[in-house]
Every structure is written in C-alpha cells, then in structure tokens.
Short mmCIF file of N, CA and C in Angstrom, two decimals:
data_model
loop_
_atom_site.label_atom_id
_atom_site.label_comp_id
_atom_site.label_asym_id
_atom_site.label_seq_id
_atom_site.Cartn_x
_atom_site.Cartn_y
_atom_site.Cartn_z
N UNK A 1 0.82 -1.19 0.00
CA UNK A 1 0.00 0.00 0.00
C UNK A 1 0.87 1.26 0.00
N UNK A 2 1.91 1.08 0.64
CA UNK A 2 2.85 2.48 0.76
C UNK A 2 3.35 2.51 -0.76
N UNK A 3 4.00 1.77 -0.91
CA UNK A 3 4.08 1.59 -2.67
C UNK A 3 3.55 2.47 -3.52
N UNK A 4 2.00 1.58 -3.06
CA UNK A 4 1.16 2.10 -4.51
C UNK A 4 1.28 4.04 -3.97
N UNK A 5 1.33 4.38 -2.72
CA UNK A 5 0.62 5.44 -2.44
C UNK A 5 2.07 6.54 -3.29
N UNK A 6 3.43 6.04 -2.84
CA UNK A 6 4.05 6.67 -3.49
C UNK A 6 4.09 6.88 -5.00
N UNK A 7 3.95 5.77 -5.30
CA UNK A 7 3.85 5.72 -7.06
C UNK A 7 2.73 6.29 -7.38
N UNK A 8 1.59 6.78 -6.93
CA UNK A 8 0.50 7.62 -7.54
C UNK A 8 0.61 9.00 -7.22
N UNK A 9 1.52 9.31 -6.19
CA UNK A 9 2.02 10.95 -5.64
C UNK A 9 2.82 11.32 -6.70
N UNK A 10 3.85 10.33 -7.02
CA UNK A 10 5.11 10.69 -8.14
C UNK A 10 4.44 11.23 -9.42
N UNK A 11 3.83 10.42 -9.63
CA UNK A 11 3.21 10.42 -11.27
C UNK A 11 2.50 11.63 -11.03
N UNK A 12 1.44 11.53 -10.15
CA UNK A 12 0.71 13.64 -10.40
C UNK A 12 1.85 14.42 -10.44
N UNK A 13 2.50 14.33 -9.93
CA UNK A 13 3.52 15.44 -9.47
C UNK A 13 4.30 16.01 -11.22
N UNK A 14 4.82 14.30 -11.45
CA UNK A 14 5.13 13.92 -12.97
C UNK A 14 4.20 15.00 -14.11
N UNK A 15 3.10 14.56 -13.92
CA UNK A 15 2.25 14.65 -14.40
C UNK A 15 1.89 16.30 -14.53
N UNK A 16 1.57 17.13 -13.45
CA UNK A 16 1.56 18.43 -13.15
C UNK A 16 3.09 19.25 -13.65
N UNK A 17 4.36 18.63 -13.63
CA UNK A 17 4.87 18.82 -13.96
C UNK A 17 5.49 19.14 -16.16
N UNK A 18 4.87 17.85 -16.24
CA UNK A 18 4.98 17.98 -18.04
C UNK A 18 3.90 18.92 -18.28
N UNK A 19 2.63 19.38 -17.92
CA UNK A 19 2.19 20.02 -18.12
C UNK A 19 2.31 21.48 -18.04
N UNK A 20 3.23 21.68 -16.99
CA UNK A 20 3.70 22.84 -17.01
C UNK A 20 5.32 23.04 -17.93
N UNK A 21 5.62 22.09 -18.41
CA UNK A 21 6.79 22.12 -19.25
C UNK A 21 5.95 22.66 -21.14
N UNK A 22 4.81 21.70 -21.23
CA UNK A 22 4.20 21.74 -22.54
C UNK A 22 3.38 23.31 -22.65
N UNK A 23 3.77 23.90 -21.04
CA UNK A 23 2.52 25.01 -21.69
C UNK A 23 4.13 25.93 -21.65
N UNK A 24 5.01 26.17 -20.91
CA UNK A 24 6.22 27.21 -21.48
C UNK A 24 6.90 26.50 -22.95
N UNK A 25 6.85 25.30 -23.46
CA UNK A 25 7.14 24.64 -24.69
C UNK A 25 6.54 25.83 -25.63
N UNK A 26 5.25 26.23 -25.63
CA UNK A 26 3.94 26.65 -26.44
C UNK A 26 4.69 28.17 -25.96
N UNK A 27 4.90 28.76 -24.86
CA UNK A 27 5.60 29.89 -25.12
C UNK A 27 6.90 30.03 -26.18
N UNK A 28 7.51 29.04 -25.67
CA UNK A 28 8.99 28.67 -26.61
C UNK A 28 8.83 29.18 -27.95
N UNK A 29 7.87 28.93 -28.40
CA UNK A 29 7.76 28.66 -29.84
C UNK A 29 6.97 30.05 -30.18
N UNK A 30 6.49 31.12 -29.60
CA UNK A 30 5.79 32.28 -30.13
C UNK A 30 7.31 33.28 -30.27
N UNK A 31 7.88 33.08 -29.54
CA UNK A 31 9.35 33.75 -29.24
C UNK A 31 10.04 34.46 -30.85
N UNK A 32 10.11 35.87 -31.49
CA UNK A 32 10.30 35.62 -32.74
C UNK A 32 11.91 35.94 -33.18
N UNK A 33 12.79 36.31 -31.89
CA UNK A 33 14.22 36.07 -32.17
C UNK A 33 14.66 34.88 -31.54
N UNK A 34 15.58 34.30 -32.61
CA UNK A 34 16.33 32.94 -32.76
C UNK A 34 17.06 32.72 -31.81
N UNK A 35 17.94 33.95 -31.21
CA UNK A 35 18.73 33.57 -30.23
C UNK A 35 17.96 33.27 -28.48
N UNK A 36 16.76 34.14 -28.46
CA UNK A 36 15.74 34.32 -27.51
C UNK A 36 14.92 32.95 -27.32
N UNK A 37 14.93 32.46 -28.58
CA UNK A 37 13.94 31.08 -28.82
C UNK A 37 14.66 29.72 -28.23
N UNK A 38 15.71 30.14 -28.92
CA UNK A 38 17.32 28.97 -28.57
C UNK A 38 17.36 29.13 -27.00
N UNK A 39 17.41 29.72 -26.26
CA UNK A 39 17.77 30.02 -25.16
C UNK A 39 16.51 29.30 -24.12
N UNK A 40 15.76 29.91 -24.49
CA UNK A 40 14.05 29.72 -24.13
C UNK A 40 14.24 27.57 -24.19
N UNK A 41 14.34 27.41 -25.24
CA UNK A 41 14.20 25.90 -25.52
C UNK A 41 15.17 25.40 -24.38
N UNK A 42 16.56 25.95 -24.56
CA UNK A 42 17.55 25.26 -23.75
C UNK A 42 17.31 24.96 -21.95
N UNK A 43 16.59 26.42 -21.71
CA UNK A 43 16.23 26.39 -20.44
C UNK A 43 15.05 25.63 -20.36
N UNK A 44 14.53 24.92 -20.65
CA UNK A 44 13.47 23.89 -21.38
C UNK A 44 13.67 22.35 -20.98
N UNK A 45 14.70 22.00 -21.79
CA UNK A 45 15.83 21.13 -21.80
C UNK A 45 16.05 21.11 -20.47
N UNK A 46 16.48 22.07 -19.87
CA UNK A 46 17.53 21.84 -18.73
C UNK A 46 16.54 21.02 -17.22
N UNK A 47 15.39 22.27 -17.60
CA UNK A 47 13.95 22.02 -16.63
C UNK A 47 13.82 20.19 -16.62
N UNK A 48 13.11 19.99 -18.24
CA UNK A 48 12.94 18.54 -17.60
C UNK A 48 13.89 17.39 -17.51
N UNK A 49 14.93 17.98 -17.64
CA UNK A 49 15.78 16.97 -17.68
C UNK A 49 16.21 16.72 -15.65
N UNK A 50 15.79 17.68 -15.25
CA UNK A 50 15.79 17.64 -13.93
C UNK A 50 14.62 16.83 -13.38
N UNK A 51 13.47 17.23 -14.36
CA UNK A 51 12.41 16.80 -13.72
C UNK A 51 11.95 15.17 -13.77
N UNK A 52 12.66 14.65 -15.17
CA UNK A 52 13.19 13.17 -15.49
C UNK A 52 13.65 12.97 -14.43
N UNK A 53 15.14 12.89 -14.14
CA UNK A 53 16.00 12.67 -12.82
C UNK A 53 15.59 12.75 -11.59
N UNK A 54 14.38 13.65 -11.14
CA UNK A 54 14.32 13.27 -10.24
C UNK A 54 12.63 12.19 -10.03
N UNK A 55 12.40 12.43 -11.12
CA UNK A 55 10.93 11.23 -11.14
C UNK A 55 11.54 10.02 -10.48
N UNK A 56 12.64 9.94 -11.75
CA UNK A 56 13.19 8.37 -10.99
C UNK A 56 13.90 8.28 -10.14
N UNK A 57 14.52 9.13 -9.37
CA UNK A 57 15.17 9.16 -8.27
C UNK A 57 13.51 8.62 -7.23
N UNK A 58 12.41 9.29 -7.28
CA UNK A 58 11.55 9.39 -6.62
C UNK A 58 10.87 7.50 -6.72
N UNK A 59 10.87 7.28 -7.97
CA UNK A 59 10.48 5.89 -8.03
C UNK A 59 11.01 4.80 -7.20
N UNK A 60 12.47 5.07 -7.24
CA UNK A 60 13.45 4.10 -6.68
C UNK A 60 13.45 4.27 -5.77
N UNK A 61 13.43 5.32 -5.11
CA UNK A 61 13.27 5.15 -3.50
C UNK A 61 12.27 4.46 -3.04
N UNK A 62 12.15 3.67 -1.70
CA UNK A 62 10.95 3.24 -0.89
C UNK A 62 9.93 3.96 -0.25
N UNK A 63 10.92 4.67 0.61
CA UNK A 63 10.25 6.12 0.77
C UNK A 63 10.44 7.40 0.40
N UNK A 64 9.31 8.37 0.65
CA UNK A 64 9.42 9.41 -0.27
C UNK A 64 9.83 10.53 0.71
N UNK A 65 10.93 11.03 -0.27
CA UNK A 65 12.00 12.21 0.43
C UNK A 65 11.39 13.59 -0.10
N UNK A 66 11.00 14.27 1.52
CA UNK A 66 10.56 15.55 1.55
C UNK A 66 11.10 17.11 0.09
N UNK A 67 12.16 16.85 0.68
CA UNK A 67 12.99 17.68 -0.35
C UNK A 67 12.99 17.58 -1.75
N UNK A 68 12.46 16.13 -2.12
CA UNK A 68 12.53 15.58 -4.01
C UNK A 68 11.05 16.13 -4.09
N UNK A 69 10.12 15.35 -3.10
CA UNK A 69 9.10 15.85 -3.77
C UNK A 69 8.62 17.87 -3.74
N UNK A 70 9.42 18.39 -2.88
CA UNK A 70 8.93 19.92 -2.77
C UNK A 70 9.58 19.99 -4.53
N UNK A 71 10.83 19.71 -4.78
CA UNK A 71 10.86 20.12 -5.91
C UNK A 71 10.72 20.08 -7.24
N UNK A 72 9.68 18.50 -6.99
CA UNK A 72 8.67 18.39 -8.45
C UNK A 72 7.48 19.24 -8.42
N UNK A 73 7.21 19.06 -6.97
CA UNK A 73 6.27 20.11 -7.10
C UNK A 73 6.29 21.08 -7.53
N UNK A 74 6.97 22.33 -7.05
CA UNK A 74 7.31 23.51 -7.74
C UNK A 74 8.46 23.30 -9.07
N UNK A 75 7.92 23.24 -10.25
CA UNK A 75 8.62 22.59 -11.11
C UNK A 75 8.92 24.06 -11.48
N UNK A 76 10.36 24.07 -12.64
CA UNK A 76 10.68 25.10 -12.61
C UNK A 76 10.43 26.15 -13.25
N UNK A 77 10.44 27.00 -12.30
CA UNK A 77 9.79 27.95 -13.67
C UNK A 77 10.64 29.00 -14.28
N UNK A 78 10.45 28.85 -15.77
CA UNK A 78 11.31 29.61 -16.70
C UNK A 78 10.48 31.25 -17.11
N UNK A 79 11.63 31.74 -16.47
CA UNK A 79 10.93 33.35 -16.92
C UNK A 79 11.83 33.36 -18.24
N UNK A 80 10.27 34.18 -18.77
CA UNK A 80 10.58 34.58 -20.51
C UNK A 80 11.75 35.27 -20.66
N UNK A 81 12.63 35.86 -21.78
CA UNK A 81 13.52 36.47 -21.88
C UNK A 81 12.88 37.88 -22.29
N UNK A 82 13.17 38.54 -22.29
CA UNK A 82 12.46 39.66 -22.53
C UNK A 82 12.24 39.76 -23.75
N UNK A 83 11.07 40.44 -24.28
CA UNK A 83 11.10 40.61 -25.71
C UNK A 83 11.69 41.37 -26.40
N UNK A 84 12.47 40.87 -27.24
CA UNK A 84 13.28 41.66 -28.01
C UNK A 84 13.48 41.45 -29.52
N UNK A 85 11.69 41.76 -29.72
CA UNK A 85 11.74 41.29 -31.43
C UNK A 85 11.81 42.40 -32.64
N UNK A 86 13.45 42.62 -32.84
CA UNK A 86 13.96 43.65 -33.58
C UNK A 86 12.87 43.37 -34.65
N UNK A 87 12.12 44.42 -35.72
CA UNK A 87 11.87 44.31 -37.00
C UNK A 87 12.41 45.11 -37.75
N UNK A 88 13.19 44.73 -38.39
CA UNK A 88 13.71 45.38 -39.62
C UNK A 88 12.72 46.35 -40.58
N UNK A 89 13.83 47.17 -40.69
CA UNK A 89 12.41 48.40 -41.70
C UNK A 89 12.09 47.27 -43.45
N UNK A 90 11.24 47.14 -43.42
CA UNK A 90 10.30 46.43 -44.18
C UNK A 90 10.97 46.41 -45.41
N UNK A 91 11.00 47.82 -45.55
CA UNK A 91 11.54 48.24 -47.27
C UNK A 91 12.87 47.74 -47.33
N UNK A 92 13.44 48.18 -46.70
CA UNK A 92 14.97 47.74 -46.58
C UNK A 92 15.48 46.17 -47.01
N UNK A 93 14.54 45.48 -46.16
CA UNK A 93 14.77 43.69 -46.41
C UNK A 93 13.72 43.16 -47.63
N UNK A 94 12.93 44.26 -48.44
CA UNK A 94 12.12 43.71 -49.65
C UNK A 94 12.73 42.71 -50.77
N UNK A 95 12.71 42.34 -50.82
CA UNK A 95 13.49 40.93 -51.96
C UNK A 95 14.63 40.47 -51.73
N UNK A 96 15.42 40.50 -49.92
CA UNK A 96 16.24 39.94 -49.79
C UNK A 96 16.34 38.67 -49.29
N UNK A 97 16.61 37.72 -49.51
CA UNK A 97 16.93 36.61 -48.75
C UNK A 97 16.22 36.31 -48.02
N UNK A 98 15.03 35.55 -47.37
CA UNK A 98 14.37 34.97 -46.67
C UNK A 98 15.21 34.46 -45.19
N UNK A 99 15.16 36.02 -44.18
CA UNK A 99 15.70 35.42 -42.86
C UNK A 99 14.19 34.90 -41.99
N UNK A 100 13.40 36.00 -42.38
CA UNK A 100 12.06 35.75 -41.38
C UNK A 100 11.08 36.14 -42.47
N UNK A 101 9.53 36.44 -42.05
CA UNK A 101 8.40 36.16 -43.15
C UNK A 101 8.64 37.58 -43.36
N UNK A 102 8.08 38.38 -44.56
CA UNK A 102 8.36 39.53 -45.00
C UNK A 102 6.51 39.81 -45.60
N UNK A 103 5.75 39.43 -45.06
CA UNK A 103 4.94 38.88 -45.95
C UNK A 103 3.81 40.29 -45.64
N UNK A 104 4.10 41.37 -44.91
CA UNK A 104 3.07 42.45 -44.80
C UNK A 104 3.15 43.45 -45.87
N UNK A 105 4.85 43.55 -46.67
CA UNK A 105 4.76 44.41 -48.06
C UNK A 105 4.56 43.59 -49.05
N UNK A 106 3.99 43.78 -50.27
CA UNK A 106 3.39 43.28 -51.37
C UNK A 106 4.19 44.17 -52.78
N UNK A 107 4.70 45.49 -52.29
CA UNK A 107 5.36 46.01 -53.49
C UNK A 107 5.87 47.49 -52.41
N UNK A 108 7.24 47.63 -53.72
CA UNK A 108 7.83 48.86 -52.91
C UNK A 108 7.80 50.00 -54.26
N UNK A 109 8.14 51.03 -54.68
CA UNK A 109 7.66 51.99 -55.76
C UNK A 109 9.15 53.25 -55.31
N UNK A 110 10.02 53.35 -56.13
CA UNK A 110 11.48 53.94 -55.90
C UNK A 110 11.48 54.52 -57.39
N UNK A 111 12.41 55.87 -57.15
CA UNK A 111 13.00 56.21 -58.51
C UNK A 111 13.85 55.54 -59.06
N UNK A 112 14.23 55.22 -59.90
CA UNK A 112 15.81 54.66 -60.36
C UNK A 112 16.77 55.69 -60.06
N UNK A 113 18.04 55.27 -59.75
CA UNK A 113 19.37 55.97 -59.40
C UNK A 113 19.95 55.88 -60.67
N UNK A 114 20.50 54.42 -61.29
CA UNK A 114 21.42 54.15 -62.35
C UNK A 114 20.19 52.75 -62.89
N UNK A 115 20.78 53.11 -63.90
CA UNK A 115 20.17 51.68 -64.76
C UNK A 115 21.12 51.07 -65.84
N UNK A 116 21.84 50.26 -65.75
CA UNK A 116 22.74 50.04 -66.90
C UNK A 116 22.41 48.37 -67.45
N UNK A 117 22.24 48.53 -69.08
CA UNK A 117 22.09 47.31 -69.64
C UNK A 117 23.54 46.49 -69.49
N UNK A 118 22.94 45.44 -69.03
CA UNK A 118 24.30 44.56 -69.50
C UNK A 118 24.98 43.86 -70.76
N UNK A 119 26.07 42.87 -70.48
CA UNK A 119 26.00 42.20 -71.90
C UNK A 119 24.97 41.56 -72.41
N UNK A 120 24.59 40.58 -71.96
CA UNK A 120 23.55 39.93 -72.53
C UNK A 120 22.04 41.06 -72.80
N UNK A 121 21.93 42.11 -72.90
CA UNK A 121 21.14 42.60 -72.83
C UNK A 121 20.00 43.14 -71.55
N UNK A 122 20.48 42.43 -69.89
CA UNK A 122 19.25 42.37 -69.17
C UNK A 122 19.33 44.17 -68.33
N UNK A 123 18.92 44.33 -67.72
CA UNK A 123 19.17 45.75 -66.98
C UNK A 123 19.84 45.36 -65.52
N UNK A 124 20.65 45.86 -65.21
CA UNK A 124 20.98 46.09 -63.27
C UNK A 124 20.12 47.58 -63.30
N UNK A 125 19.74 47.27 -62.32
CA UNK A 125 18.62 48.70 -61.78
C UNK A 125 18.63 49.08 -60.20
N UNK A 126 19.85 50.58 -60.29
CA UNK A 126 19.62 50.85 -58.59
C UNK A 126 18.88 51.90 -58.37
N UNK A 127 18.22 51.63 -57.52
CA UNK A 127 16.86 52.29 -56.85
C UNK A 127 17.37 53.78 -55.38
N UNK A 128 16.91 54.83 -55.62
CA UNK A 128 17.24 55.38 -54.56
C UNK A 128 17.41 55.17 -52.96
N UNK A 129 16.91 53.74 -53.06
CA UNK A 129 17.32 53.38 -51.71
C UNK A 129 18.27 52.28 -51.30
N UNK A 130 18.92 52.54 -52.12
CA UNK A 130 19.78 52.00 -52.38
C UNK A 130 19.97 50.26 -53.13
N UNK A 131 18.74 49.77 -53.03
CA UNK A 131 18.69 48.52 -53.40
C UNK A 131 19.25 48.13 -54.80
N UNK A 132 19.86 46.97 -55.20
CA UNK A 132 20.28 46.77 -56.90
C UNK A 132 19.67 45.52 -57.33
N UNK A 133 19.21 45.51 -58.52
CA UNK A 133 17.80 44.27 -58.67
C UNK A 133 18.32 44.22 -60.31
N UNK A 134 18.71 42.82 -60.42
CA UNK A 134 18.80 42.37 -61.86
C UNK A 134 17.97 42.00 -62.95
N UNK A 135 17.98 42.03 -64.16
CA UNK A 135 17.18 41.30 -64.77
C UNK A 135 17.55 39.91 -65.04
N UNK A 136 16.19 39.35 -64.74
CA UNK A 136 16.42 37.48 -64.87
C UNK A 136 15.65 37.32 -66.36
N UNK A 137 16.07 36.99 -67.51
CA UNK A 137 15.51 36.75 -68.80
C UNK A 137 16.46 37.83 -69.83
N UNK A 138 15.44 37.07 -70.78
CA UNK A 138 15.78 38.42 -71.90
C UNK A 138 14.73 39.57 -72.70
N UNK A 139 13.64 39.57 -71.74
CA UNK A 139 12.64 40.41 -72.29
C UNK A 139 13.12 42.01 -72.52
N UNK A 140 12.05 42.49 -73.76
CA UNK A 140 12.18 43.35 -74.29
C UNK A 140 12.09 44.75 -72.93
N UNK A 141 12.69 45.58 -72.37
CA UNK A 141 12.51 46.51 -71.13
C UNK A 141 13.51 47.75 -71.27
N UNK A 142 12.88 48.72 -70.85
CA UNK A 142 13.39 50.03 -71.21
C UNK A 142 13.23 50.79 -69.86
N UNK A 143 14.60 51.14 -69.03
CA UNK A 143 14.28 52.28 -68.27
C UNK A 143 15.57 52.85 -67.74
N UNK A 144 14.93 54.39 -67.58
CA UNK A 144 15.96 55.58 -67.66
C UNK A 144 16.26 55.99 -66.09
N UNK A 145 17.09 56.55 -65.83
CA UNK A 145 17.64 57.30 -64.60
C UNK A 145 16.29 58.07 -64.51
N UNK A 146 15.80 58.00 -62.76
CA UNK A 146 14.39 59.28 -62.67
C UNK A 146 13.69 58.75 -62.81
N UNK A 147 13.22 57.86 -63.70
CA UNK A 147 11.84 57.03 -63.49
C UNK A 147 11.72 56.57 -62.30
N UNK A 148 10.15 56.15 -62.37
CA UNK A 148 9.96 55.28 -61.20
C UNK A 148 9.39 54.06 -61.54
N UNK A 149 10.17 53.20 -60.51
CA UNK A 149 10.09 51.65 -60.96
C UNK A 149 8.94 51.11 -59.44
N UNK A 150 8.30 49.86 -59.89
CA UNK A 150 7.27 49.39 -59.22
C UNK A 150 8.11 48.10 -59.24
N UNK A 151 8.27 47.38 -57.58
CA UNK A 151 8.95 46.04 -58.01
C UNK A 151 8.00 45.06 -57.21
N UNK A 152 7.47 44.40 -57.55
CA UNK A 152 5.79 43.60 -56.55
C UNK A 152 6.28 41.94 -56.69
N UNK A 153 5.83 41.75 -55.23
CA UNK A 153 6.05 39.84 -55.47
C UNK A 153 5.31 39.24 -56.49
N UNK A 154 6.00 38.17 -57.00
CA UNK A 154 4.99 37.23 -57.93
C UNK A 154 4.67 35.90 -57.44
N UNK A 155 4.93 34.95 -58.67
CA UNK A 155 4.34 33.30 -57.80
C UNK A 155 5.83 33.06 -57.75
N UNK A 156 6.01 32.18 -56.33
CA UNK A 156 7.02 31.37 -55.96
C UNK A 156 7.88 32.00 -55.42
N UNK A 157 8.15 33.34 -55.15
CA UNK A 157 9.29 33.70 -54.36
C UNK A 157 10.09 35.01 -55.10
N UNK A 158 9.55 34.65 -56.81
CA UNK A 158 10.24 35.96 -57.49
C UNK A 158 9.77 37.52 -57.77
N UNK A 159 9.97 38.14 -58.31
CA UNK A 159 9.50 39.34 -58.06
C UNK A 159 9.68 40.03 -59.87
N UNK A 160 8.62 41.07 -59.78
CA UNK A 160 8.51 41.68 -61.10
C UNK A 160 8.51 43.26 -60.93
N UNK A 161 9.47 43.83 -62.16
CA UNK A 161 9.51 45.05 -61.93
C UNK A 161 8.95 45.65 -63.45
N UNK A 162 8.04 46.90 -63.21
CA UNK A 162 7.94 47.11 -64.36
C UNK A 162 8.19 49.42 -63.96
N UNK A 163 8.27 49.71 -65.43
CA UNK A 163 8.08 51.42 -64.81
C UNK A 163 6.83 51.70 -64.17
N UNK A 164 6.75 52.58 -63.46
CA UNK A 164 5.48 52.84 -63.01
C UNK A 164 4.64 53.46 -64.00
N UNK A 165 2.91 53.26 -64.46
CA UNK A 165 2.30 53.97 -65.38
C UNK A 165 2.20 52.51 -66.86
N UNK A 166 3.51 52.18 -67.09
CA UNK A 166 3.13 51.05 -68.13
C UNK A 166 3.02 49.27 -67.51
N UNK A 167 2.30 48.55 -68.12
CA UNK A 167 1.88 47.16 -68.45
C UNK A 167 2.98 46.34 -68.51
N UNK A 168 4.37 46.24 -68.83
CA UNK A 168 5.52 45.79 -69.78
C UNK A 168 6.42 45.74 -68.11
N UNK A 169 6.45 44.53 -67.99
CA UNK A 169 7.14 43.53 -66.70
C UNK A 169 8.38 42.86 -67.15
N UNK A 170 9.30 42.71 -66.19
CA UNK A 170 10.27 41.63 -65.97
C UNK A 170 10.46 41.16 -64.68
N UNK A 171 11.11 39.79 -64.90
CA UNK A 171 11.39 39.47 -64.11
C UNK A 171 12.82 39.56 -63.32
N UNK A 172 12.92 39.60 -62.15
CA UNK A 172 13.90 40.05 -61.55
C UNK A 172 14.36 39.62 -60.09
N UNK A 173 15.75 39.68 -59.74
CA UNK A 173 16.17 39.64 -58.33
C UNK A 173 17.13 41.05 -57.75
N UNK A 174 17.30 40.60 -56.51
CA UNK A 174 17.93 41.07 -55.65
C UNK A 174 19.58 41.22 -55.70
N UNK A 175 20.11 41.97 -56.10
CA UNK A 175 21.93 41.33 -55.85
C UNK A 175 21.84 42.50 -54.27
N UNK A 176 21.61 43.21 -54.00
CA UNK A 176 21.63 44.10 -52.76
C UNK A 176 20.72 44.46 -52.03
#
C-alpha cells in the first residue's frame, strides 16, 4: 500500500509537472528572435531533464523524500527572456533573402538611381534606396535614370519590376 501510495504521488507530481513544461514549450515557440527562442528551448531542456531525474530518483526510493518531492512540485519555472523582437524596416529587407516572413509588403515603388544594360542585354537597376535588382531573362525593357520603378512579389518567391504607369514587366532579383 505504501508503494502504490508513493507511485500515484510521483506520477501527479510527474504529471503536473509535463504540463507545465508543454505550456512554457507553447511559449517557446511564439518567441520571434532565434537567439531568444534557442535560449528559451535550452532552459526547457535543462527544466525537464531535472524533472526526469528526479521522477526516478523518486520511483526508486521506498520512501518518499521531503525535499525531491517539494521540488517536483514547484517545477521550474522559466521566466521569458524579454522581448526583443527587432523588425527590420520592411523596405529595406524587400526581396532579400528569406531570414524571417516579409509577408506584410506586397510592393515597394522607388526612382531609379542608375540603370545600366548589361552584356547579354538584361538591366541592373539601382533604386534610390539603395537597393540593386537584376534582370532574370531576356525580355524586351526600357528604363531611364528618374523614373519610377514598381517592383511587386509574384508566384514562388520571385519578383517583377515594371516602370510605373506602363503594363511591360520583368522578371527580376535582388543582388543588394
């Protein structure tokens, strides 16, 4: 009977315990810097790996030691890291590289700085804000220093620039 009584104390305790691991887990994961998230998880890690160790410390014993069980009970608790979710100015990271979702601009609208055709015919096009965006193809495209260029996502990840005012698109990337 002492047995059973310990082995059904352990397990709530167990028990109250993963549950409070699965609900800071569910914090873990809203966290939107990497190093904050990493950290968050590790102290995670560290929690039940204590809380493993001492389950079975608690099993194996015959009787149950005051001190193991105060500290399944109060299982540990991980304070958040503070929030510190830099966002980058929007425009700035528009058609670069996929670090995080970018997904609230849909198009950015800049003068051209320089526009120079290349060999093969395609355009490099820098934008007053400094950005430089190539042409991918060989479509027919025309544009001058001073214009203004429209550069809007398309399907799959690429992006299309055309002058602002005309119909007549290319396709294009990012070199900056």
């Amino acid at each position: 009977m002492r047995y059973l009584c310990i082995a059904v104390v352990s397990c709530l305790l167990t028990f109250h315990t993963q549950a409070a691991i699965e609900q800071q887990l569910a914090h873990c994961t809203t966290i939107a810097d990497n190093a904050s998230r990493l950290q968050c998880y590790d102290q995670l890690a560290k929690a039940s790996e204590h809380v493993a160790v001492s389950a079975t410390e608690t099993n194996a014993n015959t009787s149950p030691n005051p001190a193991l069980t105060s500290k399944l009970a109060s299982a540990p608790s991980l304070t958040p890291p503070p929030k510190t979710s830099v966002k980058a100015d929007a425009v700035a990271e528009f058609g670069a590289p996929r670090k995080e979702d970018n997904q609230a601009l849909e198009q950015i609208r800049y003068p051209v700085t320089s526009a120079q055709k290349g060999l093969r015919g395609g355009y490099t096009v820098t934008l007053t804000n400094g950005q430089v965006w190539q042409q991918i193809g060989s479509e027919s495209f025309r544009v001058k220093q001073g214009q203004t260029v429209v550069i809007e996502k398309a399907a799959l990840g690429s992006f299309l620039m055309h002058v602002d005012g005309t119909n007549n698109s290319i396709r294009v990337k990012r070199l900056q």
